[in-house]
């Protein structure tokens, strides 16, 4: 299992080494992982492409760029189970939609769990599990829960308002 969260450290090194991590770096596979994470533009903007250096902590990247590189690294690892913690919180809605659609396609047949309050991500989930005080409160699709669960509806409405405030 791999956990991809926003607190994961981005170590200094080339894009190639950061995405591959401890695994053998394969450029085609790295490019595929970057594509899934909608991070091709990050690499294209850096001098040197996959050989470009990234500073420790990803301090020379924006929050959204760092988040996409972290997701690419998790995708590259191809774990049986991937837990992604708010993987799209620092990106715009268009990038978020592309990330989730590509992640869904790439991870088809594997288990991917995403923690989020993003209505866009929730709408694309096969199944949504609502936790209240650490316990499962309800389970269903986004649409089912919007119709049947007031608490879920309120949570999603608040998250939608927060997203609109930041755009």
PDB file of C-alpha atoms in Angstrom, residues 10 17-19 51 56 65 68 71 77 86 91 108 127 140-141 162:
ATOM      1  CA  UNK A  10       9.607  15.830  -1.866  1.00  0.00           C
ATOM      2  CA  UNK A  17      14.596  10.292  -9.488  1.00  0.00           C
ATOM      3  CA  UNK A  18      11.789  11.898  -7.489  1.00  0.00           C
ATOM      4  CA  UNK A  19       9.027  10.169  -9.470  1.00  0.00           C
ATOM      5  CA  UNK A  51      16.655  15.667 -15.682  1.00  0.00           C
ATOM      6  CA  UNK A  56      14.364  19.827  -1.268  1.00  0.00           C
ATOM      7  CA  UNK A  65       2.791  21.378  -8.905  1.00  0.00           C
ATOM      8  CA  UNK A  68       0.920  16.541  -8.897  1.00  0.00           C
ATOM      9  CA  UNK A  71       0.724  11.855  -7.123  1.00  0.00           C
ATOM     10  CA  UNK A  77       4.889   2.822  -7.592  1.00  0.00           C
ATOM     11  CA  UNK A  86      -6.848  15.279  -0.706  1.00  0.00           C
ATOM     12  CA  UNK A  91      -5.304  22.592  -8.184  1.00  0.00           C
ATOM     13  CA  UNK A 108      -8.729   0.538 -13.131  1.00  0.00           C
ATOM     14  CA  UNK A 127     -18.602   4.489  -3.952  1.00  0.00           C
ATOM     15  CA  UNK A 140     -23.608   5.137  -1.659  1.00  0.00           C
ATOM     16  CA  UNK A 141     -22.885   7.055  -4.816  1.00  0.00           C
ATOM     17  CA  UNK A 162     -15.098  26.943  -0.103  1.00  0.00           C
TER      18      UNK A 162
END
